[in-house]
PDB file of C-alpha atoms in Angstrom:
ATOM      1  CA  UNK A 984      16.650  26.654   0.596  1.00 63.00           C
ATOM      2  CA  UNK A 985      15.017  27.549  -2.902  1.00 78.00           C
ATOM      3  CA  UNK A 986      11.279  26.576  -2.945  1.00 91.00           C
ATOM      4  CA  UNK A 987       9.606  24.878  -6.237  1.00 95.00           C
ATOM      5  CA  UNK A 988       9.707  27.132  -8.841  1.00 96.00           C
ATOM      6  CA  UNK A 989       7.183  26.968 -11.702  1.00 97.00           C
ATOM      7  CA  UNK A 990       6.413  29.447 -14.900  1.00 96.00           C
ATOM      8  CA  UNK A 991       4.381  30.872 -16.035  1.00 97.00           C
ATOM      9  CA  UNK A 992       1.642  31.818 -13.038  1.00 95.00           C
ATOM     10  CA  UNK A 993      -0.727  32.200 -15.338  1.00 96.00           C
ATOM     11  CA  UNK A 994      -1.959  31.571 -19.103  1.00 97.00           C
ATOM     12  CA  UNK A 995      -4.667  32.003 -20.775  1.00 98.00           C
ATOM     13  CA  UNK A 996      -5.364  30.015 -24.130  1.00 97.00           C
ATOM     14  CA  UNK A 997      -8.212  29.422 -26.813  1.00 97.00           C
ATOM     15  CA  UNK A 998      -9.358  26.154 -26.930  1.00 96.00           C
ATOM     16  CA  UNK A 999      -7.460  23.739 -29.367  1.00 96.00           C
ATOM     17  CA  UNK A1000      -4.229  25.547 -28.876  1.00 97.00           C
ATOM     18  CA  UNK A1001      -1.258  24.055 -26.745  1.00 97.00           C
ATOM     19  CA  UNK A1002       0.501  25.276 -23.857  1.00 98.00           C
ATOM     20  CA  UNK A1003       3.363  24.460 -21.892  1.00 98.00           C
ATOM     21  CA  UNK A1004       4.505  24.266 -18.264  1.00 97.00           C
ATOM     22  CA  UNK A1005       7.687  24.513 -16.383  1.00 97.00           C
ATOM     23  CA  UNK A1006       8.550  23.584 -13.183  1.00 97.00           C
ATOM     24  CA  UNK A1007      12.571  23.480 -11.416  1.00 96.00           C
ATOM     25  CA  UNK A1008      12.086  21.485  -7.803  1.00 95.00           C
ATOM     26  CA  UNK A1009      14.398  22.047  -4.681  1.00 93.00           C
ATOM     27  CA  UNK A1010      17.912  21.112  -5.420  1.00 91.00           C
ATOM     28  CA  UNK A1011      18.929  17.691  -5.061  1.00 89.00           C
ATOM     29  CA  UNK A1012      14.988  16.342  -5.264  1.00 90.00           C
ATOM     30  CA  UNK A1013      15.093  12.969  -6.619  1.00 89.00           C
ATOM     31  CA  UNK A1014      10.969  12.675  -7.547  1.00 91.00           C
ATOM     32  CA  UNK A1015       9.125  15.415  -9.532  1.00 94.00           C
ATOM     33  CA  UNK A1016       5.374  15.269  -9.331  1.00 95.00           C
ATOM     34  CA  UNK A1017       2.493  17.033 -11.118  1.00 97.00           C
ATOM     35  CA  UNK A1018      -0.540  17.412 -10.013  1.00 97.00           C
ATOM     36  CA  UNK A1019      -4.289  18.801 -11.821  1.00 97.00           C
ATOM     37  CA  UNK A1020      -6.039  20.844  -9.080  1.00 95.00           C
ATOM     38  CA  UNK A1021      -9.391  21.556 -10.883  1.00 95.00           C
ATOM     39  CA  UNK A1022     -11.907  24.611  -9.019  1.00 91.00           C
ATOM     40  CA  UNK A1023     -13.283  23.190  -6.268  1.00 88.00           C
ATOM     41  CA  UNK A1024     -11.604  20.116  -5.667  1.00 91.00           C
ATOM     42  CA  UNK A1025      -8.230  18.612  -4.271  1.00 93.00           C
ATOM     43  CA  UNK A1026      -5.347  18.301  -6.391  1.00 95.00           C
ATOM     44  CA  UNK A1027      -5.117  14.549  -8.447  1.00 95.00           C
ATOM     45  CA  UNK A1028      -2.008  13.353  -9.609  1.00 94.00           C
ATOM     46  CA  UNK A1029      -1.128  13.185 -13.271  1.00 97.00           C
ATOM     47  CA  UNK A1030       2.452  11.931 -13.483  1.00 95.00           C
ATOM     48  CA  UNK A1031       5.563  11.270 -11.320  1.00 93.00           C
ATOM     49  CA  UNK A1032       9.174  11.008 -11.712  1.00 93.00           C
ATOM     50  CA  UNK A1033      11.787   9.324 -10.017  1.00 90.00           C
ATOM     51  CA  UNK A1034      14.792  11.477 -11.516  1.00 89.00           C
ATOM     52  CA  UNK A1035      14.347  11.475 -15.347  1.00 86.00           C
ATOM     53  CA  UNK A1036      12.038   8.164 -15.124  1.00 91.00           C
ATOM     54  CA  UNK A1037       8.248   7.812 -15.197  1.00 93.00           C
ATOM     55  CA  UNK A1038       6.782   6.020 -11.857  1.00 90.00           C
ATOM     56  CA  UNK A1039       3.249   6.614 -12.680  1.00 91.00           C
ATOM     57  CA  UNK A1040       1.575   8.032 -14.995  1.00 94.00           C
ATOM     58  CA  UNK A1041      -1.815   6.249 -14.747  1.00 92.00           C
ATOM     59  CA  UNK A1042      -3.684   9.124 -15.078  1.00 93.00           C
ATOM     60  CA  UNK A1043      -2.391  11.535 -17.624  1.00 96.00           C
ATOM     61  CA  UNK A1044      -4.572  11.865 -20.899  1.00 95.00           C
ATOM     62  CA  UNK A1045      -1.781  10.570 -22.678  1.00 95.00           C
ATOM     63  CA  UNK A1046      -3.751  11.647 -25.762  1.00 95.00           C
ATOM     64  CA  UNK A1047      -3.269  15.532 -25.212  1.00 97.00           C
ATOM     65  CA  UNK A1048      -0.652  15.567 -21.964  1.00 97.00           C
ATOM     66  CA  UNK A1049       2.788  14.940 -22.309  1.00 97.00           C
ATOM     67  CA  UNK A1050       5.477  15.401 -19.768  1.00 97.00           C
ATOM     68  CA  UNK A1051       9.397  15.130 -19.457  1.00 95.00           C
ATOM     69  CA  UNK A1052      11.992  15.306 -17.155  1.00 94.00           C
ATOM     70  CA  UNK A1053      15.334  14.856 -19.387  1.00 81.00           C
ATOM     71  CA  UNK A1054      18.176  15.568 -17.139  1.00 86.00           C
ATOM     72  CA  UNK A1055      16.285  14.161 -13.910  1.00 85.00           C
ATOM     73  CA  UNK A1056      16.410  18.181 -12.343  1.00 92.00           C
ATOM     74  CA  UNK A1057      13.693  20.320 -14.231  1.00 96.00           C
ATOM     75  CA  UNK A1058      10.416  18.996 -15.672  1.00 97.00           C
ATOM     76  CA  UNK A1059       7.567  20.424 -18.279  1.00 97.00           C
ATOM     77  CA  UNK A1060       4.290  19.842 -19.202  1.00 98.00           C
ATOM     78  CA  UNK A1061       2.229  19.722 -22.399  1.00 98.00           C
ATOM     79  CA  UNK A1062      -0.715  19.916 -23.499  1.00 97.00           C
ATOM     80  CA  UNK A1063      -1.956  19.920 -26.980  1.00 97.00           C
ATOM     81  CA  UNK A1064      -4.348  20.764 -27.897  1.00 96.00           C
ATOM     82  CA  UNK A1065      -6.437  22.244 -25.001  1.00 96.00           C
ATOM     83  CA  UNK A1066      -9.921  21.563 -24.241  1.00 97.00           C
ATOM     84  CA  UNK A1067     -12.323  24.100 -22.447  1.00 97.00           C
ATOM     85  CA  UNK A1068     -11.873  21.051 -18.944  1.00 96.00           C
ATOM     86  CA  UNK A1069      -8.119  21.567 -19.017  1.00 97.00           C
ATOM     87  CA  UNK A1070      -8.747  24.550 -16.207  1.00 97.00           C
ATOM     88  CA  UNK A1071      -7.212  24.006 -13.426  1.00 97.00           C
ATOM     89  CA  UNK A1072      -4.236  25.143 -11.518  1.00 96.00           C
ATOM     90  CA  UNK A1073      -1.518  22.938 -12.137  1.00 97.00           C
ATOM     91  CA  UNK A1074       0.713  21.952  -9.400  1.00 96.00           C
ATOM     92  CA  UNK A1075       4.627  20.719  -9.665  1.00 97.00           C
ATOM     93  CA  UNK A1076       5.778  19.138  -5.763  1.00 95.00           C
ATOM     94  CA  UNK A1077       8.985  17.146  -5.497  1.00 93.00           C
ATOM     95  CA  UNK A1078      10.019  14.827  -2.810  1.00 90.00           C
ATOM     96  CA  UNK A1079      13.680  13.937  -1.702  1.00 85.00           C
ATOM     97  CA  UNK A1080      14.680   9.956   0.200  1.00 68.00           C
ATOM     98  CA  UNK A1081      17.417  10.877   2.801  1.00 57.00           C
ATOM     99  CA  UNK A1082      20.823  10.028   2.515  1.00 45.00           C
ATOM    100  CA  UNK A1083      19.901   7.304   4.603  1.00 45.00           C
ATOM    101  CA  UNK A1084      16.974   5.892   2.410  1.00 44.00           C
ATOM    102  CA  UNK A1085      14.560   6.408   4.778  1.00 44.00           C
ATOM    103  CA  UNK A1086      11.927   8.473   3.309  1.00 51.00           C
ATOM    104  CA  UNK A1087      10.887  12.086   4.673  1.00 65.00           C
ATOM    105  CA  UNK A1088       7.432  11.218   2.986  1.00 71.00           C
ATOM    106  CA  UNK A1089       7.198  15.191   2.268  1.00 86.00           C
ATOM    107  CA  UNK A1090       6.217  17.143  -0.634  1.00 90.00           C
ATOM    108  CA  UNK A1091       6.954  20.532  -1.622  1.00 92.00           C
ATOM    109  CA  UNK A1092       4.381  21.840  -3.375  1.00 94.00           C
ATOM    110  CA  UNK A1093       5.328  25.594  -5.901  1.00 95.00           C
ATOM    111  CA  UNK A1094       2.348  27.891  -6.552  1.00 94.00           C
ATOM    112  CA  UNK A1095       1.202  26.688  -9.443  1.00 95.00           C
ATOM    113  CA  UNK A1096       0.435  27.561 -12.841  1.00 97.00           C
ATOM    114  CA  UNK A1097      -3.239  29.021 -13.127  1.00 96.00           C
ATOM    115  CA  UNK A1098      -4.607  27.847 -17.039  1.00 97.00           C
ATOM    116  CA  UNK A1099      -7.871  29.406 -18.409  1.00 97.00           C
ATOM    117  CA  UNK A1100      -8.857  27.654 -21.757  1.00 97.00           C
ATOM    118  CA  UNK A1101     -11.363  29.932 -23.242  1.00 96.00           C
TER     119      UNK A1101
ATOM    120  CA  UNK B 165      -7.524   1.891  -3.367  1.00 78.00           C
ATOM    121  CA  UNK B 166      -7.014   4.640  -0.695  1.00 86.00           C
ATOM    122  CA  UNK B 167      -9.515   7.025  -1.053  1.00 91.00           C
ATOM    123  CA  UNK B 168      -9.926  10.513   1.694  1.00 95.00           C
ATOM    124  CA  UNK B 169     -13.241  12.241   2.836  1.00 96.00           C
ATOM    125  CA  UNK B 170     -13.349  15.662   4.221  1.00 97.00           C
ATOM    126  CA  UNK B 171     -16.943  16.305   5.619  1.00 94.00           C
ATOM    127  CA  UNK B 172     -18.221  20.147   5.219  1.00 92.00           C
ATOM    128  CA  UNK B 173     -17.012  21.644   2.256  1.00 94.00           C
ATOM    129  CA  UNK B 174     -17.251  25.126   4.155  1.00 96.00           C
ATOM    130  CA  UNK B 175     -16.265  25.582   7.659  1.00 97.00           C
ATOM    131  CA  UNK B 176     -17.433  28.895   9.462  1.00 97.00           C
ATOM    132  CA  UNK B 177     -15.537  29.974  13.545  1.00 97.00           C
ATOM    133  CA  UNK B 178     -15.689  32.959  15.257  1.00 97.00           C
ATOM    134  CA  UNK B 179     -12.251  34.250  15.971  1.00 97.00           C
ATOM    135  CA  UNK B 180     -11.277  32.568  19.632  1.00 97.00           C
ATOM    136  CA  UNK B 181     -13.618  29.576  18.744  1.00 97.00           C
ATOM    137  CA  UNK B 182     -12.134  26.093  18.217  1.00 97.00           C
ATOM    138  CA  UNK B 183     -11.068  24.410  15.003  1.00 98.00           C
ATOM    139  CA  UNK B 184     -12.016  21.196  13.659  1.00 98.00           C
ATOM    140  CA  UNK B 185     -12.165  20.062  10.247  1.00 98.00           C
ATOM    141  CA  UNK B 186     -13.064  15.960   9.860  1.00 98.00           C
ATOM    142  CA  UNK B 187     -11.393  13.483   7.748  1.00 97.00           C
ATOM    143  CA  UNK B 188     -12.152  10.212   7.045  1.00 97.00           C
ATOM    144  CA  UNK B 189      -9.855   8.195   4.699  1.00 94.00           C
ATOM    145  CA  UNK B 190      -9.948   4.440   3.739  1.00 91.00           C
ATOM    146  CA  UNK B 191      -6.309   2.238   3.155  1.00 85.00           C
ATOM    147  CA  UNK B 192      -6.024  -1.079   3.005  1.00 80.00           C
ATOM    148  CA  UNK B 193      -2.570  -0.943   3.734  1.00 81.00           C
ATOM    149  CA  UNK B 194      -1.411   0.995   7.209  1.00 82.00           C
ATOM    150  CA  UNK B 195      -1.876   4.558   6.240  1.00 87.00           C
ATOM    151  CA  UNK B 196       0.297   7.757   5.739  1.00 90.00           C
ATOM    152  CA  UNK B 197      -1.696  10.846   5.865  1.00 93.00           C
ATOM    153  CA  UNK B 198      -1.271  14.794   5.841  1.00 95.00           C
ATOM    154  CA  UNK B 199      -2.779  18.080   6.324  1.00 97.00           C
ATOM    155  CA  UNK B 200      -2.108  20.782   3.831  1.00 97.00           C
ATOM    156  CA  UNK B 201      -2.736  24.572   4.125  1.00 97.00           C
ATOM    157  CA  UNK B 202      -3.511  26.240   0.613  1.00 94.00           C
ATOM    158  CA  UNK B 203      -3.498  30.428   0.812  1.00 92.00           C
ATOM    159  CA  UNK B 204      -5.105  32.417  -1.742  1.00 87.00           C
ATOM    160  CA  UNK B 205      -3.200  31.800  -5.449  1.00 82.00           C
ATOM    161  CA  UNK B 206      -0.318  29.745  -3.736  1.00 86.00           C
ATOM    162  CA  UNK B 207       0.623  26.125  -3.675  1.00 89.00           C
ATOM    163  CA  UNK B 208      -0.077  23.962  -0.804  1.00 93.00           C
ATOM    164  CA  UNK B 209       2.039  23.981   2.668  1.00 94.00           C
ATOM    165  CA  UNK B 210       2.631  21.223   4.663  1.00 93.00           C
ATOM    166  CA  UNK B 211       1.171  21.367   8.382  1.00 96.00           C
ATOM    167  CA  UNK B 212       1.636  17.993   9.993  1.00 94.00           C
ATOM    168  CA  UNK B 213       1.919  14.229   9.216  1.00 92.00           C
ATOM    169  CA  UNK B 214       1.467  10.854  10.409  1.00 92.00           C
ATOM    170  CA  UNK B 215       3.688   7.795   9.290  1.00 87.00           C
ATOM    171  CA  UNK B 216       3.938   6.043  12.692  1.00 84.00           C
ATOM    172  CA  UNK B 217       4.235   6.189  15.935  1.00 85.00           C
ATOM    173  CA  UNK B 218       2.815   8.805  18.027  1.00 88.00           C
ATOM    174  CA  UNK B 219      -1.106   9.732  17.453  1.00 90.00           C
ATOM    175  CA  UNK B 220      -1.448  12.930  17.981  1.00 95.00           C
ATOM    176  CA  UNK B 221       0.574  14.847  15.827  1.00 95.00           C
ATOM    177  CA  UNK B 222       1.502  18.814  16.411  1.00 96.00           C
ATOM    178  CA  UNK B 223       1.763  20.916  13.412  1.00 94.00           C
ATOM    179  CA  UNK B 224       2.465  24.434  12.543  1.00 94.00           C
ATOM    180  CA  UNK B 225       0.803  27.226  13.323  1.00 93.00           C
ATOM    181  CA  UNK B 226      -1.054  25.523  16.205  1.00 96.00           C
ATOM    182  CA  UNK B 227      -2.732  23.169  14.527  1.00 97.00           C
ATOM    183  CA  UNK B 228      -2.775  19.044  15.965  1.00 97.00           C
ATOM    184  CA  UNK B 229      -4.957  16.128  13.873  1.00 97.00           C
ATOM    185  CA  UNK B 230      -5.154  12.223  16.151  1.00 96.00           C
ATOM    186  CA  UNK B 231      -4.917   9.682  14.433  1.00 95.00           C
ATOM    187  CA  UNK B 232      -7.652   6.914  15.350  1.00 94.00           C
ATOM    188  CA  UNK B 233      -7.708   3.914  13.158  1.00 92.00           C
ATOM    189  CA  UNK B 234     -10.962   2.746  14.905  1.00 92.00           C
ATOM    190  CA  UNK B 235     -12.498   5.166  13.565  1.00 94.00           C
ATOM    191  CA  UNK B 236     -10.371   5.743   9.893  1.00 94.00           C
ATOM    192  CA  UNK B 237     -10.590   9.243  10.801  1.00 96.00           C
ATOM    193  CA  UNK B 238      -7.904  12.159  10.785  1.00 97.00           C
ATOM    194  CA  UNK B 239      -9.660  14.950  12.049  1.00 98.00           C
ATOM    195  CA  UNK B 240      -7.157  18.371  12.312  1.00 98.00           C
ATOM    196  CA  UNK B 241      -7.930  20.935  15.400  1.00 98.00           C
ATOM    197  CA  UNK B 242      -6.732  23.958  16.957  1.00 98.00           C
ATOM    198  CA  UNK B 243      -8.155  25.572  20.332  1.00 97.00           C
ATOM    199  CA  UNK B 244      -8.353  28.812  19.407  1.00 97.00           C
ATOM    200  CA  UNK B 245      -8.648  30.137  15.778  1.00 97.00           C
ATOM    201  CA  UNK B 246      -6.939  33.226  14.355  1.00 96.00           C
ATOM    202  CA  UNK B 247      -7.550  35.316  11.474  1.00 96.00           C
ATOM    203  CA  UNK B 248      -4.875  34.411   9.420  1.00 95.00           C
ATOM    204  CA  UNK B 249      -6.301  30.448   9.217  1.00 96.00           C
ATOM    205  CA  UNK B 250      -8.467  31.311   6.951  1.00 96.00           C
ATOM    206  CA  UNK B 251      -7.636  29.346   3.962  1.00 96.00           C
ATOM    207  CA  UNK B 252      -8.724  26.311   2.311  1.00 97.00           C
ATOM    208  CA  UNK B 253      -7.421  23.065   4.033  1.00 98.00           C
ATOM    209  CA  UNK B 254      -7.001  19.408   2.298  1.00 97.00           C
ATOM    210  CA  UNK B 255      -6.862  16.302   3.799  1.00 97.00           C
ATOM    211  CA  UNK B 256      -4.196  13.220   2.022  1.00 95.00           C
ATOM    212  CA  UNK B 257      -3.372   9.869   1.879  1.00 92.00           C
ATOM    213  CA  UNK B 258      -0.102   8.528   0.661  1.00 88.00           C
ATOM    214  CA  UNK B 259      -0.866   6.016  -1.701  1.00 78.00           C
ATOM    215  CA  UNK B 260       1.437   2.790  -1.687  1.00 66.00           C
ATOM    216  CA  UNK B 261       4.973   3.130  -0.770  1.00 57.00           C
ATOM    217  CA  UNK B 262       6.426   6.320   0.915  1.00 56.00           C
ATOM    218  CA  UNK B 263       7.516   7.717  -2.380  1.00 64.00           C
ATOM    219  CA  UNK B 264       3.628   7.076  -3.820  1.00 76.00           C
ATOM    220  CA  UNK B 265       1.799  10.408  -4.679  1.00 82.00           C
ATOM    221  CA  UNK B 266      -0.607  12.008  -2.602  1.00 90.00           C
ATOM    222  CA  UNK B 267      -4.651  11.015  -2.686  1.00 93.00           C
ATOM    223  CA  UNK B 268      -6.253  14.301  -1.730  1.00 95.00           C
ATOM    224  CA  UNK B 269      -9.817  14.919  -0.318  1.00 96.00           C
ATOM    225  CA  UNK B 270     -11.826  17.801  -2.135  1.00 96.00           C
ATOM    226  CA  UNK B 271     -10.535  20.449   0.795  1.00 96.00           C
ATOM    227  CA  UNK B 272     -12.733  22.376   3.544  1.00 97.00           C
ATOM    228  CA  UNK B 273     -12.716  26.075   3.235  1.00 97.00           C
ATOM    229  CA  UNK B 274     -12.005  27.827   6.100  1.00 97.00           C
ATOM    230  CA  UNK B 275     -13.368  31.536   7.202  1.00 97.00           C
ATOM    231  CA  UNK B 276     -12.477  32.805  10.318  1.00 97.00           C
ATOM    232  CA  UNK B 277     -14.948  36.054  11.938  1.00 96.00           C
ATOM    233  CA  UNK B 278     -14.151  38.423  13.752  1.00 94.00           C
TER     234      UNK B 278
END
């Protein structure tokens, strides 16, 4: 089974410009989540999907991040324009509910996108 | 809010020497919680999880964490640690639901000497 795949690894920006983010979860993964893992800390949500719909996205600076998920399979994230905090690695994970509904309560977690805003 | 604690930012064994990293989390609701691995420049890896049941939960790799909600506390272990653990380890709380995101402690760094 295909692990979470996300592009580019890294990128490296000047301030004020905007990037993007791409992640493509295990097949058949209903919920899409990204995550802000900032140097030094754990990772902190910033939006989730249940297929192509927005569960929470309590804590994504709606003013410069934007995400989608249009067909409910792959997902990207925006931001624009950067600021100098916007370092981090940023993490895509999705989660699947078995056939039976119960919930395997797992996520799978890609490597991450490492983004230097200089 | 469920919030998670890992005490000692930086962990330091000798190679043989036991394993314990501490974590403390606070639900108000009856708690899910994990242990991840993170390697080097790669994403995190599952190593165990409670939902219910059972306390002590067996991971990969070796690795166990108990459960004791007397004590909110989560703390992972394994007897004997091996070179390869070294890596940074994070601590997480499932927030409401078992769909919610993860709530993620600020991670214990692990070096293993020889």
């Amino acid at each position: 089974e295909a692990g979470v795949a996300q592009s580019p690894r890294y990128k490296i920006i000047e301030k004020r410009q905007s990037v993007a983010f791409w992640c493509n979860p295990i097949s058949g993964h209903a919920t899409l989540y990204w995550y802000q893992q900032i140097l030094g800390q754990g990772p902190k949500l910033l939006i989730q999907f249940q297929n192509n719909g927005v569960v929470d996205d309590s804590q994504l600076p709606k003013d410069r991040f934007s995400a989608e998920r249009l067909k409910g399979v792959d997902s990207t994230l925006k931001i624009q324009p950067a600021k100098l905090e916007d370092s981090a690695v940023y993490l895509c994970a999705s989660s699947s509910l078995t056939s039976g509904g119960v919930s395997k309560n797992i996520q799978y977690f890609g490597a991450g996108t490492r983004l230097s805003v200089l | 809010a469920q919030s998670v604690t890992q005490l000692g930012s930086h962990v330091s064994v000798s190679e043989g020497a036991l394993v314990l990293l501490r974590c403390n989390y606070s639900s108000s609701v009856p708690p899910y919680l994990f242990w991840y691995v993170q390697y080097p420049n790669q994403g995190l890896q599952l190593l165990l999880k409670y939902t219910t049941g059972a306390t002590l939960v067996k991971g990969i790799n070796g690795f166990e964490a108990e459960f004791k909600k007397s004590e909110t506390s989560f703390h992972l272990t394994k007897p004997s640690a091996h070179m390869s653990d070294a890596a940074e380890y994070f601590c997480a709380v499932m927030a409401g639901g078992s769909q919610g995101n993860l709530i993620f402690g600020k991670g214990t760094k692990l070096s293993v000497k020889p």
